[in-house]
GROMACS .gro file of C-alpha atoms in nm:
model
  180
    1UNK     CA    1  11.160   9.974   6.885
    2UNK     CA    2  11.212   9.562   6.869
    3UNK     CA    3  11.355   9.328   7.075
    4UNK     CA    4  11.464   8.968   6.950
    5UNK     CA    5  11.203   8.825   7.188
    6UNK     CA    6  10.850   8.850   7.196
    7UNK     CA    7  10.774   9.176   7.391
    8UNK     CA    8  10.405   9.298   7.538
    9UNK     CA    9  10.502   9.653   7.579
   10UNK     CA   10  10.231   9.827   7.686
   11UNK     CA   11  10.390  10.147   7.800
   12UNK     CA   12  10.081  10.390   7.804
   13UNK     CA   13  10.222  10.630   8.121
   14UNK     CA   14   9.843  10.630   8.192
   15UNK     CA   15   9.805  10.850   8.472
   16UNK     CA   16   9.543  10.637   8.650
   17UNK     CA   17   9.315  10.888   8.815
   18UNK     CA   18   9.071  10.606   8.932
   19UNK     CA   19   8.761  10.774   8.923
   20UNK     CA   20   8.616  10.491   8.829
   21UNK     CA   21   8.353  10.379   9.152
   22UNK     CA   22   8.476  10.024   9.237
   23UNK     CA   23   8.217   9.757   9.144
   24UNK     CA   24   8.085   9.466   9.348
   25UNK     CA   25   8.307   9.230   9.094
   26UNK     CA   26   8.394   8.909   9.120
   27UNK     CA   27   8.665   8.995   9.364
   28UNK     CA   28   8.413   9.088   9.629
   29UNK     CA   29   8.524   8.764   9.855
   30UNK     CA   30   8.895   8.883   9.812
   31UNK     CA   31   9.031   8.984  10.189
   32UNK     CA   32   9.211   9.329  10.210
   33UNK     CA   33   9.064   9.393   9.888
   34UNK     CA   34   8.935   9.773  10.023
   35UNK     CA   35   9.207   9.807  10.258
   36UNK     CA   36   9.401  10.144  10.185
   37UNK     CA   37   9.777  10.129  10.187
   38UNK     CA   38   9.823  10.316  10.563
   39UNK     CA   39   9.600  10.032  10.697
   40UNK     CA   40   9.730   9.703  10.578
   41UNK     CA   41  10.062   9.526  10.506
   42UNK     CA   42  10.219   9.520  10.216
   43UNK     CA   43  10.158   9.133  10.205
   44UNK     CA   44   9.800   9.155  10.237
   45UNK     CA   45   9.761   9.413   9.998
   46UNK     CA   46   9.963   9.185   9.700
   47UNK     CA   47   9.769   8.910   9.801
   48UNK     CA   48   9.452   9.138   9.753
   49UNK     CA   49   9.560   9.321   9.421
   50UNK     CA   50   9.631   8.932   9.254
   51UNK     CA   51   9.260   8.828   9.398
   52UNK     CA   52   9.097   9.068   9.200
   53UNK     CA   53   9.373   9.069   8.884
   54UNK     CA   54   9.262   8.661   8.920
   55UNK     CA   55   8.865   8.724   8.980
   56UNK     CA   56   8.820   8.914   8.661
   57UNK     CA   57   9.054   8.654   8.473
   58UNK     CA   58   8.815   8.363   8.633
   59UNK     CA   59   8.528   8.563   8.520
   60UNK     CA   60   8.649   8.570   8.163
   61UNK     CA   61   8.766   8.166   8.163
   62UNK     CA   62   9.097   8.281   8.184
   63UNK     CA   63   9.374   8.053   8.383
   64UNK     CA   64   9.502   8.246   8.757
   65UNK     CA   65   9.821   8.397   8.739
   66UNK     CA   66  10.065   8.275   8.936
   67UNK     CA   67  10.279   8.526   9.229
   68UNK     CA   68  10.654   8.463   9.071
   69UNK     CA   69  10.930   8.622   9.343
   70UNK     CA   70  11.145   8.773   9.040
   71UNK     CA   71  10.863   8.938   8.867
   72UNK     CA   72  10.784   9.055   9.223
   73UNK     CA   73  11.145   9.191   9.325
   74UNK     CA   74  11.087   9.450   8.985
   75UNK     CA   75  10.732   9.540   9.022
   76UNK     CA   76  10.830   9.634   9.394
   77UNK     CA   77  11.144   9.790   9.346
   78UNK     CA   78  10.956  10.016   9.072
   79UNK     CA   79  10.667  10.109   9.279
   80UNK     CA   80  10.904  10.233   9.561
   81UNK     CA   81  11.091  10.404   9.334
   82UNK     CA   82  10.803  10.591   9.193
   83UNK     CA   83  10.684  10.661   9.535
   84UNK     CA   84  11.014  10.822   9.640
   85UNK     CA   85  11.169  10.957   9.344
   86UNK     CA   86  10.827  11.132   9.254
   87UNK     CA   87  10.815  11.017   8.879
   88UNK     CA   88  10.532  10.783   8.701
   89UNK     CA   89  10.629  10.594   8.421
   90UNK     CA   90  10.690  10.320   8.300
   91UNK     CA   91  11.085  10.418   8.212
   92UNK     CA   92  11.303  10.512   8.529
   93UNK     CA   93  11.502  10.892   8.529
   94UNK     CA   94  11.801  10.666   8.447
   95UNK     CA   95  11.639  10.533   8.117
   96UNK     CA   96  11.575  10.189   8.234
   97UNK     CA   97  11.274  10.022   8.070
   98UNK     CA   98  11.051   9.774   8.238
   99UNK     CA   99  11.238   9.459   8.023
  100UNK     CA  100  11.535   9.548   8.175
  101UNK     CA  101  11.450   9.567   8.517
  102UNK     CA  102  11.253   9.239   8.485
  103UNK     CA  103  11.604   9.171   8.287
  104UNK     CA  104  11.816   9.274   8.626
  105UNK     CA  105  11.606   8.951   8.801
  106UNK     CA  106  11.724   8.732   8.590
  107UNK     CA  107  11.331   8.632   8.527
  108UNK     CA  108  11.429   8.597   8.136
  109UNK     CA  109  11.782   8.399   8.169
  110UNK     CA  110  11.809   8.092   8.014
  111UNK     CA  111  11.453   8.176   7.851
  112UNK     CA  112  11.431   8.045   7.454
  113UNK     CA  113  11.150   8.266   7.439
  114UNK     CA  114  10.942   8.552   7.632
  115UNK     CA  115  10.688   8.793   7.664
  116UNK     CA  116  10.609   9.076   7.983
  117UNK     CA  117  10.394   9.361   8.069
  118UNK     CA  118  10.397   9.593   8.293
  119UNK     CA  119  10.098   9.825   8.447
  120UNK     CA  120  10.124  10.067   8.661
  121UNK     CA  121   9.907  10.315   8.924
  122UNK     CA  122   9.839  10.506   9.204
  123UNK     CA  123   9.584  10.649   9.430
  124UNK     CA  124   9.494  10.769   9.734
  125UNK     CA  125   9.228  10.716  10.000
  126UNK     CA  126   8.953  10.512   9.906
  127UNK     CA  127   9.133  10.521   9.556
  128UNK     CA  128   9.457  10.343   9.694
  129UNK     CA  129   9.315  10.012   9.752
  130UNK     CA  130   9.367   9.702   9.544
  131UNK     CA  131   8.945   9.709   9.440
  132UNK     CA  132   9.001  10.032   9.352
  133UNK     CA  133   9.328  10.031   9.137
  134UNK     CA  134   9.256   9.712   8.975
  135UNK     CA  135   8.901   9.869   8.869
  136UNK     CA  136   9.104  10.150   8.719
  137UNK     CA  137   9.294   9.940   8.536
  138UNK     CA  138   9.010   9.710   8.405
  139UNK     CA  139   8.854  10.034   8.274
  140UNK     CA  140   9.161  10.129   8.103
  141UNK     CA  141   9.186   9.928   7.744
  142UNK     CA  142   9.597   9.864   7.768
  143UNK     CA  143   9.587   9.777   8.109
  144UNK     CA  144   9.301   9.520   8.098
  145UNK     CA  145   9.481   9.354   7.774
  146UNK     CA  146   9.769   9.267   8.036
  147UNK     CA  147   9.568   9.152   8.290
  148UNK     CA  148   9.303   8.927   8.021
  149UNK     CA  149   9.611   8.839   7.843
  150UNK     CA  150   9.612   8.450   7.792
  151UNK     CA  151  10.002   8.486   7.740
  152UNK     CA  152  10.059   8.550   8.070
  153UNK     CA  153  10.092   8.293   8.339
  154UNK     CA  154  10.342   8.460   8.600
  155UNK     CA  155  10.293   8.836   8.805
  156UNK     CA  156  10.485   9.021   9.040
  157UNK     CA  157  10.329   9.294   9.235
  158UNK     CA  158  10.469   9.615   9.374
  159UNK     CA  159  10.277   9.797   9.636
  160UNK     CA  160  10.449  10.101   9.778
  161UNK     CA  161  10.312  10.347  10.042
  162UNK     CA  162  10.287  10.735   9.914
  163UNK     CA  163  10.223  10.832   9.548
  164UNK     CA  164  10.449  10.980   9.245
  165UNK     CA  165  10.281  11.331   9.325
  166UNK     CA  166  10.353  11.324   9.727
  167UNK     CA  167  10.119  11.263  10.042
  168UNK     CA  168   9.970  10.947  10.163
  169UNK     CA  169   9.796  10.652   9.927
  170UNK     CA  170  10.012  10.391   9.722
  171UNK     CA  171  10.190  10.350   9.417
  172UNK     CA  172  10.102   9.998   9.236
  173UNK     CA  173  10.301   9.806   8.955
  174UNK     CA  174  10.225   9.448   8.821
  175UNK     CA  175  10.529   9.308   8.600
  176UNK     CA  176  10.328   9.022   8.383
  177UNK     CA  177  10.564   8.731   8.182
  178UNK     CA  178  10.555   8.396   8.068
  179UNK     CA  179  10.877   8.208   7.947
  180UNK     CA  180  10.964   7.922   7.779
   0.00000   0.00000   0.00000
């Protein structure tokens, strides 16, 4: 598959199962950072999840990302999606891909060139929090090439209560870009 622009597609439908124990990382001072999704807000738990994403960038001299609204209107409306339509992947039942909902934004108009990724995962209890999920994905080699990517400037994160396979926890997405 190509696109005309420069495309990160990392679309491993990795099935996070986030047995990996949560580390005292450099997102230890990140607030909400072990808060499960039934006992914080949605705010606090974005604000969490791009604490740690930025604490292991710091700790590998890598610029912060910065929150960007668009990329944070797709990563959300996936994550719910997920969470109610009881699916986990990185394609929607309808077919559409992660570029084209971070398309749908309008993130990429008027871009001369781009580049996004996309990771995705869910847990439960202690496995639901924003420690938790982005030690999973730091311990995954796909997702932590998004997340260390020096590409990427720009994130948008999705945090949805329940999971793809039903019951309580949360479903997370992170929609990555930078455009120029």
């Amino acid at each position: 598959m190509s696109f005309t622009k420069s495309v990160v597609l990392v679309v491993t439908a990795l099935a996070v199962l986030l047995f990996a124990v949560p580390s005292a990382s450099a997102a230890g001072a990140c607030s909400s950072a072990n808060a499960t999704a039934a006992k914080a807000s949605k705010r606090a738990l974005v604000r969490a999840t791009l604490c740690v994403l930025n604490a292991e960038r710091a700790r590998h001299r890598l610029r912060p990302l910065r929150l960007n609204h668009k990329l944070s209107r797709a990563a959300q409306r996936h994550s719910r999606a997920m969470a109610r339509q009881r699916f986990f992947s990185h394609t929607s039942p309808g077919g559409a891909s992660f570029v084209d909902r971070i398309r749908s934004t309008g993130y990429l108009s008027g871009a001369r060139s781009w580049t996004v990724g996309e990771n995705i995962a869910y847990g439960s209890g202690s496995r639901s929090t924003p420690r938790s999920i982005g030690s999973a994905w730091m311990n995954s080699p796909p997702h932590r090439a998004n997340i260390l990517s020096g590409s990427f400037r720009s994130i948008g994160i999705g945090v949805a209560s329940g999971t793809p396979v039903g019951g309580g926890g949360g479903t997370y997405t992170t929609d990555f870009g930078r455009r120029s």
